[in-house]
Amino acid sequence: MPKTESNPIALGTPAADFLLPDADGRLHRLADSQESPALLVAFLSNRCPFVVLIREALADFAREYGPRGLAIVGINANDPVAHPEETLARIGQEAAQQGYDFPYLKDADQAVAKAYGAACTPDFFLFDGQRRLAYHGQFDDARPGNGKPVTGADLRAAVEKVLAGAQVEGRQVPSIGCNIKWTPGNEPEWFSSAA
């Protein structure tokens, strides 16, 4: 199965603003989470095997850390024309079926994915209280077919540090997943069709 690694993004990079809809027609923006001491922006897919593997654990993770102050936003930037399972309506169904209690939004023109430098699904961007990038890496080392349990260990450790006001230390292992399904002609400069 083709795999794409997340792009190297400098820690300390500020969170890009966004204004995106959920399936109920509500618009969400970066400022909605300004009171939270940490923000996780997760680029997701409804169909990518790497996301399918972790989505139940991600929903549990959100329920665990939301009450502790972690704001979470899921964003789907995949081309809904070539991939009809990635439409706004299907995003709403996915959020309900998986029990996502965080906004799951559609980046229809893919501008937000480009602003973040998102390359794959899942792609996790964890920001501190000043909305500076503190962690950009994998959920854990589970991958489809490798038999490792889905624990969220890497992201969990990073969130614990950020919520405690500490720096995330150590090597951050890139996330690996399916490439974002760019609309033809809208591919960013970092995209390789071989991925």
PDB file of C-alpha atoms in Angstrom:
ATOM      1  CA  MET A   1       0.000   0.000   0.000  1.00  0.00           C
ATOM      2  CA  PRO A   2       1.437   3.421  -0.938  1.00  0.00           C
ATOM      3  CA  LYS A   3       2.602   5.445   2.052  1.00  0.00           C
ATOM      4  CA  THR A   4       3.253   9.146   2.488  1.00  0.00           C
ATOM      5  CA  GLU A   5       5.192  10.657   5.391  1.00  0.00           C
ATOM      6  CA  SER A   6       4.235  13.927   7.033  1.00  0.00           C
ATOM      7  CA  ASN A   7       6.250  16.964   5.950  1.00  0.00           C
ATOM      8  CA  PRO A   8       8.959  18.330   8.238  1.00  0.00           C
ATOM      9  CA  ILE A   9       7.454  21.480   9.788  1.00  0.00           C
ATOM     10  CA  ALA A  10       9.501  23.658  12.135  1.00  0.00           C
ATOM     11  CA  LEU A  11       8.453  23.511  15.772  1.00  0.00           C
ATOM     12  CA  GLY A  12       7.256  26.912  16.903  1.00  0.00           C
ATOM     13  CA  THR A  13       5.412  27.534  13.624  1.00  0.00           C
ATOM     14  CA  PRO A  14       2.158  29.392  14.382  1.00  0.00           C
ATOM     15  CA  ALA A  15      -1.174  27.694  13.682  1.00  0.00           C
ATOM     16  CA  ALA A  16      -2.710  28.862  10.418  1.00  0.00           C
ATOM     17  CA  ASP A  17      -6.140  30.421  10.646  1.00  0.00           C
ATOM     18  CA  PHE A  18      -9.126  28.657   9.097  1.00  0.00           C
ATOM     19  CA  LEU A  19     -12.858  29.053   8.589  1.00  0.00           C
ATOM     20  CA  LEU A  20     -14.370  25.700   7.658  1.00  0.00           C
ATOM     21  CA  PRO A  21     -17.817  24.068   7.766  1.00  0.00           C
ATOM     22  CA  ASP A  22     -18.985  20.928   9.487  1.00  0.00           C
ATOM     23  CA  ALA A  23     -21.733  18.760   7.996  1.00  0.00           C
ATOM     24  CA  ASP A  24     -24.404  20.637   9.963  1.00  0.00           C
ATOM     25  CA  GLY A  25     -23.457  23.891   8.263  1.00  0.00           C
ATOM     26  CA  ARG A  26     -21.731  25.437  11.271  1.00  0.00           C
ATOM     27  CA  LEU A  27     -18.530  27.331  10.548  1.00  0.00           C
ATOM     28  CA  HIS A  28     -15.499  26.781  12.780  1.00  0.00           C
ATOM     29  CA  ARG A  29     -12.399  28.965  13.096  1.00  0.00           C
ATOM     30  CA  LEU A  30      -9.066  28.786  14.846  1.00  0.00           C
ATOM     31  CA  ALA A  31     -10.160  31.382  17.428  1.00  0.00           C
ATOM     32  CA  ASP A  32     -12.952  29.074  18.676  1.00  0.00           C
ATOM     33  CA  SER A  33     -10.360  27.227  20.753  1.00  0.00           C
ATOM     34  CA  GLN A  34      -8.472  30.258  22.087  1.00  0.00           C
ATOM     35  CA  GLU A  35      -9.298  29.477  25.732  1.00  0.00           C
ATOM     36  CA  SER A  36      -7.817  25.962  25.495  1.00  0.00           C
ATOM     37  CA  PRO A  37      -4.230  25.391  26.651  1.00  0.00           C
ATOM     38  CA  ALA A  38      -3.587  23.059  23.710  1.00  0.00           C
ATOM     39  CA  LEU A  39      -4.993  22.457  20.235  1.00  0.00           C
ATOM     40  CA  LEU A  40      -4.709  19.379  18.052  1.00  0.00           C
ATOM     41  CA  VAL A  41      -5.388  19.845  14.342  1.00  0.00           C
ATOM     42  CA  ALA A  42      -5.753  16.398  12.744  1.00  0.00           C
ATOM     43  CA  PHE A  43      -6.011  15.892   8.990  1.00  0.00           C
ATOM     44  CA  LEU A  44      -8.180  12.817   8.539  1.00  0.00           C
ATOM     45  CA  SER A  45      -9.836  10.667   5.907  1.00  0.00           C
ATOM     46  CA  ASN A  46     -12.945   8.487   5.933  1.00  0.00           C
ATOM     47  CA  ARG A  47     -11.302   5.743   3.873  1.00  0.00           C
ATOM     48  CA  CYS A  48      -7.521   5.691   4.393  1.00  0.00           C
ATOM     49  CA  PRO A  49      -6.516   2.401   6.089  1.00  0.00           C
ATOM     50  CA  PHE A  50      -4.080   4.290   8.349  1.00  0.00           C
ATOM     51  CA  VAL A  51      -6.940   6.425   9.716  1.00  0.00           C
ATOM     52  CA  VAL A  52      -9.396   3.513   9.817  1.00  0.00           C
ATOM     53  CA  LEU A  53      -6.878   1.679  12.029  1.00  0.00           C
ATOM     54  CA  ILE A  54      -6.747   4.415  14.664  1.00  0.00           C
ATOM     55  CA  ARG A  55     -10.119   6.173  14.447  1.00  0.00           C
ATOM     56  CA  GLU A  56     -11.731   4.332  17.361  1.00  0.00           C
ATOM     57  CA  ALA A  57      -8.716   5.055  19.558  1.00  0.00           C
ATOM     58  CA  LEU A  58      -8.689   8.667  18.350  1.00  0.00           C
ATOM     59  CA  ALA A  59     -12.328   9.088  19.405  1.00  0.00           C
ATOM     60  CA  ASP A  60     -11.451   7.651  22.851  1.00  0.00           C
ATOM     61  CA  PHE A  61      -8.381   9.917  23.010  1.00  0.00           C
ATOM     62  CA  ALA A  62     -10.550  12.979  22.331  1.00  0.00           C
ATOM     63  CA  ARG A  63     -13.032  12.002  25.047  1.00  0.00           C
ATOM     64  CA  GLU A  64     -10.157  11.540  27.497  1.00  0.00           C
ATOM     65  CA  TYR A  65      -8.260  14.746  26.764  1.00  0.00           C
ATOM     66  CA  GLY A  66     -11.095  17.132  25.882  1.00  0.00           C
ATOM     67  CA  PRO A  67     -12.132  17.587  29.528  1.00  0.00           C
ATOM     68  CA  ARG A  68      -8.479  18.221  30.417  1.00  0.00           C
ATOM     69  CA  GLY A  69      -8.241  21.187  28.060  1.00  0.00           C
ATOM     70  CA  LEU A  70      -7.200  19.777  24.696  1.00  0.00           C
ATOM     71  CA  ALA A  71      -9.217  21.273  21.855  1.00  0.00           C
ATOM     72  CA  ILE A  72      -9.351  19.033  18.767  1.00  0.00           C
ATOM     73  CA  VAL A  73     -10.328  19.816  15.206  1.00  0.00           C
ATOM     74  CA  GLY A  74     -10.470  17.159  12.491  1.00  0.00           C
ATOM     75  CA  ILE A  75     -10.075  18.343   8.904  1.00  0.00           C
ATOM     76  CA  ASN A  76     -10.774  16.405   5.717  1.00  0.00           C
ATOM     77  CA  ALA A  77      -9.081  17.943   2.673  1.00  0.00           C
ATOM     78  CA  ASN A  78      -9.479  15.059   0.226  1.00  0.00           C
ATOM     79  CA  ASP A  79     -10.944  15.720  -3.236  1.00  0.00           C
ATOM     80  CA  PRO A  80     -14.649  14.787  -2.892  1.00  0.00           C
ATOM     81  CA  VAL A  81     -15.213  14.574  -6.643  1.00  0.00           C
ATOM     82  CA  ALA A  82     -12.713  11.790  -7.288  1.00  0.00           C
ATOM     83  CA  HIS A  83     -13.403  10.312  -3.830  1.00  0.00           C
ATOM     84  CA  PRO A  84     -17.147  10.647  -3.064  1.00  0.00           C
ATOM     85  CA  GLU A  85     -16.687   8.968   0.323  1.00  0.00           C
ATOM     86  CA  GLU A  86     -14.907  12.204   1.379  1.00  0.00           C
ATOM     87  CA  THR A  87     -17.832  14.623   0.825  1.00  0.00           C
ATOM     88  CA  LEU A  88     -19.088  16.945   3.547  1.00  0.00           C
ATOM     89  CA  ALA A  89     -22.175  14.765   4.073  1.00  0.00           C
ATOM     90  CA  ARG A  90     -20.022  11.645   4.462  1.00  0.00           C
ATOM     91  CA  ILE A  91     -17.816  13.496   6.941  1.00  0.00           C
ATOM     92  CA  GLY A  92     -20.897  14.076   9.082  1.00  0.00           C
ATOM     93  CA  GLN A  93     -21.785  10.391   8.902  1.00  0.00           C
ATOM     94  CA  GLU A  94     -18.225   9.398   9.813  1.00  0.00           C
ATOM     95  CA  ALA A  95     -18.163  11.729  12.816  1.00  0.00           C
ATOM     96  CA  ALA A  96     -21.452  10.277  14.082  1.00  0.00           C
ATOM     97  CA  GLN A  97     -20.496   6.639  13.441  1.00  0.00           C
ATOM     98  CA  GLN A  98     -17.083   6.953  15.088  1.00  0.00           C
ATOM     99  CA  GLY A  99     -18.290   9.053  18.004  1.00  0.00           C
ATOM    100  CA  TYR A 100     -16.030  11.986  17.237  1.00  0.00           C
ATOM    101  CA  ASP A 101     -16.965  14.624  19.794  1.00  0.00           C
ATOM    102  CA  PHE A 102     -14.807  17.223  18.076  1.00  0.00           C
ATOM    103  CA  PRO A 103     -15.590  19.260  14.954  1.00  0.00           C
ATOM    104  CA  TYR A 104     -14.823  17.342  11.747  1.00  0.00           C
ATOM    105  CA  LEU A 105     -14.542  19.909   8.976  1.00  0.00           C
ATOM    106  CA  LYS A 106     -14.289  20.014   5.188  1.00  0.00           C
ATOM    107  CA  ASP A 107     -11.416  21.892   3.549  1.00  0.00           C
ATOM    108  CA  ALA A 108     -13.032  21.901   0.103  1.00  0.00           C
ATOM    109  CA  ASP A 109     -10.487  24.126  -1.650  1.00  0.00           C
ATOM    110  CA  GLN A 110      -7.587  22.465   0.218  1.00  0.00           C
ATOM    111  CA  ALA A 111      -6.197  25.875   1.205  1.00  0.00           C
ATOM    112  CA  VAL A 112      -6.013  24.991   4.902  1.00  0.00           C
ATOM    113  CA  ALA A 113      -4.149  21.738   4.210  1.00  0.00           C
ATOM    114  CA  LYS A 114      -1.661  23.741   2.157  1.00  0.00           C
ATOM    115  CA  ALA A 115      -1.321  26.399   4.871  1.00  0.00           C
ATOM    116  CA  TYR A 116      -0.477  23.711   7.429  1.00  0.00           C
ATOM    117  CA  GLY A 117       1.793  21.769   5.082  1.00  0.00           C
ATOM    118  CA  ALA A 118      -0.341  18.667   5.563  1.00  0.00           C
ATOM    119  CA  ALA A 119       0.766  15.758   3.403  1.00  0.00           C
ATOM    120  CA  CYS A 120      -0.960  12.615   4.653  1.00  0.00           C
ATOM    121  CA  THR A 121      -3.851  11.191   6.608  1.00  0.00           C
ATOM    122  CA  PRO A 122      -3.531  11.044   9.500  1.00  0.00           C
ATOM    123  CA  ASP A 123      -1.364  14.143   9.976  1.00  0.00           C
ATOM    124  CA  PHE A 124      -1.267  15.548  13.524  1.00  0.00           C
ATOM    125  CA  PHE A 125      -0.341  19.120  14.462  1.00  0.00           C
ATOM    126  CA  LEU A 126      -0.280  19.821  18.228  1.00  0.00           C
ATOM    127  CA  PHE A 127      -0.107  23.468  19.270  1.00  0.00           C
ATOM    128  CA  ASP A 128       0.558  24.976  22.685  1.00  0.00           C
ATOM    129  CA  GLY A 129      -1.425  27.740  24.393  1.00  0.00           C
ATOM    130  CA  GLN A 130       0.228  30.382  22.200  1.00  0.00           C
ATOM    131  CA  ARG A 131      -0.735  28.277  19.165  1.00  0.00           C
ATOM    132  CA  ARG A 132       2.868  27.483  18.327  1.00  0.00           C
ATOM    133  CA  LEU A 133       3.611  24.022  16.949  1.00  0.00           C
ATOM    134  CA  ALA A 134       4.827  21.787  19.772  1.00  0.00           C
ATOM    135  CA  TYR A 135       4.493  18.353  18.159  1.00  0.00           C
ATOM    136  CA  HIS A 136       4.097  17.114  14.598  1.00  0.00           C
ATOM    137  CA  GLY A 137       4.347  13.352  14.498  1.00  0.00           C
ATOM    138  CA  GLN A 138       2.683   9.978  14.682  1.00  0.00           C
ATOM    139  CA  PHE A 139      -0.214   8.860  16.864  1.00  0.00           C
ATOM    140  CA  ASP A 140       1.849   5.784  17.714  1.00  0.00           C
ATOM    141  CA  ASP A 141       3.820   3.111  15.838  1.00  0.00           C
ATOM    142  CA  ALA A 142       0.793   0.980  14.851  1.00  0.00           C
ATOM    143  CA  ARG A 143       0.384   0.602  11.096  1.00  0.00           C
ATOM    144  CA  PRO A 144      -2.017  -1.510   9.048  1.00  0.00           C
ATOM    145  CA  GLY A 145      -0.706  -5.066   9.124  1.00  0.00           C
ATOM    146  CA  ASN A 146       2.212  -4.565  11.548  1.00  0.00           C
ATOM    147  CA  GLY A 147       0.355  -6.119  14.488  1.00  0.00           C
ATOM    148  CA  LYS A 148       1.283  -3.383  16.953  1.00  0.00           C
ATOM    149  CA  PRO A 149      -1.457  -2.189  19.301  1.00  0.00           C
ATOM    150  CA  VAL A 150      -3.041   1.217  18.762  1.00  0.00           C
ATOM    151  CA  THR A 151      -2.214   3.147  21.942  1.00  0.00           C
ATOM    152  CA  GLY A 152      -1.738   6.760  20.868  1.00  0.00           C
ATOM    153  CA  ALA A 153       1.433   6.655  22.963  1.00  0.00           C
ATOM    154  CA  ASP A 154       3.446   9.251  21.016  1.00  0.00           C
ATOM    155  CA  LEU A 155       0.677  11.828  20.770  1.00  0.00           C
ATOM    156  CA  ARG A 156      -0.437  11.114  24.331  1.00  0.00           C
ATOM    157  CA  ALA A 157       3.049  11.841  25.692  1.00  0.00           C
ATOM    158  CA  ALA A 158       3.208  15.071  23.692  1.00  0.00           C
ATOM    159  CA  VAL A 159      -0.213  16.252  24.894  1.00  0.00           C
ATOM    160  CA  GLU A 160       0.717  15.524  28.508  1.00  0.00           C
ATOM    161  CA  LYS A 161       3.801  17.748  28.128  1.00  0.00           C
ATOM    162  CA  VAL A 162       1.909  20.596  26.463  1.00  0.00           C
ATOM    163  CA  LEU A 163      -0.914  20.506  29.026  1.00  0.00           C
ATOM    164  CA  ALA A 164       1.739  20.679  31.765  1.00  0.00           C
ATOM    165  CA  GLY A 165       3.287  23.739  30.101  1.00  0.00           C
ATOM    166  CA  ALA A 166       6.454  21.812  29.246  1.00  0.00           C
ATOM    167  CA  GLN A 167       8.365  21.367  26.019  1.00  0.00           C
ATOM    168  CA  VAL A 168       7.924  18.164  24.026  1.00  0.00           C
ATOM    169  CA  GLU A 169      11.358  16.557  24.046  1.00  0.00           C
ATOM    170  CA  GLY A 170      12.961  13.866  21.968  1.00  0.00           C
ATOM    171  CA  ARG A 171      12.671  12.861  18.354  1.00  0.00           C
ATOM    172  CA  GLN A 172       9.265  13.286  16.774  1.00  0.00           C
ATOM    173  CA  VAL A 173       8.559  10.365  14.446  1.00  0.00           C
ATOM    174  CA  PRO A 174       6.698  11.522  11.326  1.00  0.00           C
ATOM    175  CA  SER A 175       3.165  10.316  10.809  1.00  0.00           C
ATOM    176  CA  ILE A 176       2.686   7.944   7.888  1.00  0.00           C
ATOM    177  CA  GLY A 177      -0.496   7.450   5.921  1.00  0.00           C
ATOM    178  CA  CYS A 178      -2.245   7.934   2.623  1.00  0.00           C
ATOM    179  CA  ASN A 179      -1.371  11.059   0.701  1.00  0.00           C
ATOM    180  CA  ILE A 180      -3.980  13.795   0.742  1.00  0.00           C
ATOM    181  CA  LYS A 181      -6.086  13.383  -2.392  1.00  0.00           C
ATOM    182  CA  TRP A 182      -5.392  16.710  -4.067  1.00  0.00           C
ATOM    183  CA  THR A 183      -7.809  18.051  -6.642  1.00  0.00           C
ATOM    184  CA  PRO A 184      -6.133  17.732 -10.070  1.00  0.00           C
ATOM    185  CA  GLY A 185      -4.189  20.894 -10.779  1.00  0.00           C
ATOM    186  CA  ASN A 186      -4.221  21.936  -7.109  1.00  0.00           C
ATOM    187  CA  GLU A 187      -1.274  19.823  -5.914  1.00  0.00           C
ATOM    188  CA  PRO A 188       1.217  21.649  -3.671  1.00  0.00           C
ATOM    189  CA  GLU A 189       4.884  21.821  -4.614  1.00  0.00           C
ATOM    190  CA  TRP A 190       5.797  19.114  -2.062  1.00  0.00           C
ATOM    191  CA  PHE A 191       3.397  16.542  -3.499  1.00  0.00           C
ATOM    192  CA  SER A 192       4.819  13.664  -5.467  1.00  0.00           C
ATOM    193  CA  SER A 193       2.336  11.615  -7.473  1.00  0.00           C
ATOM    194  CA  ALA A 194       4.566   8.596  -6.864  1.00  0.00           C
ATOM    195  CA  ALA A 195       3.552   8.670  -3.185  1.00  0.00           C
TER     196      ALA A 195
END
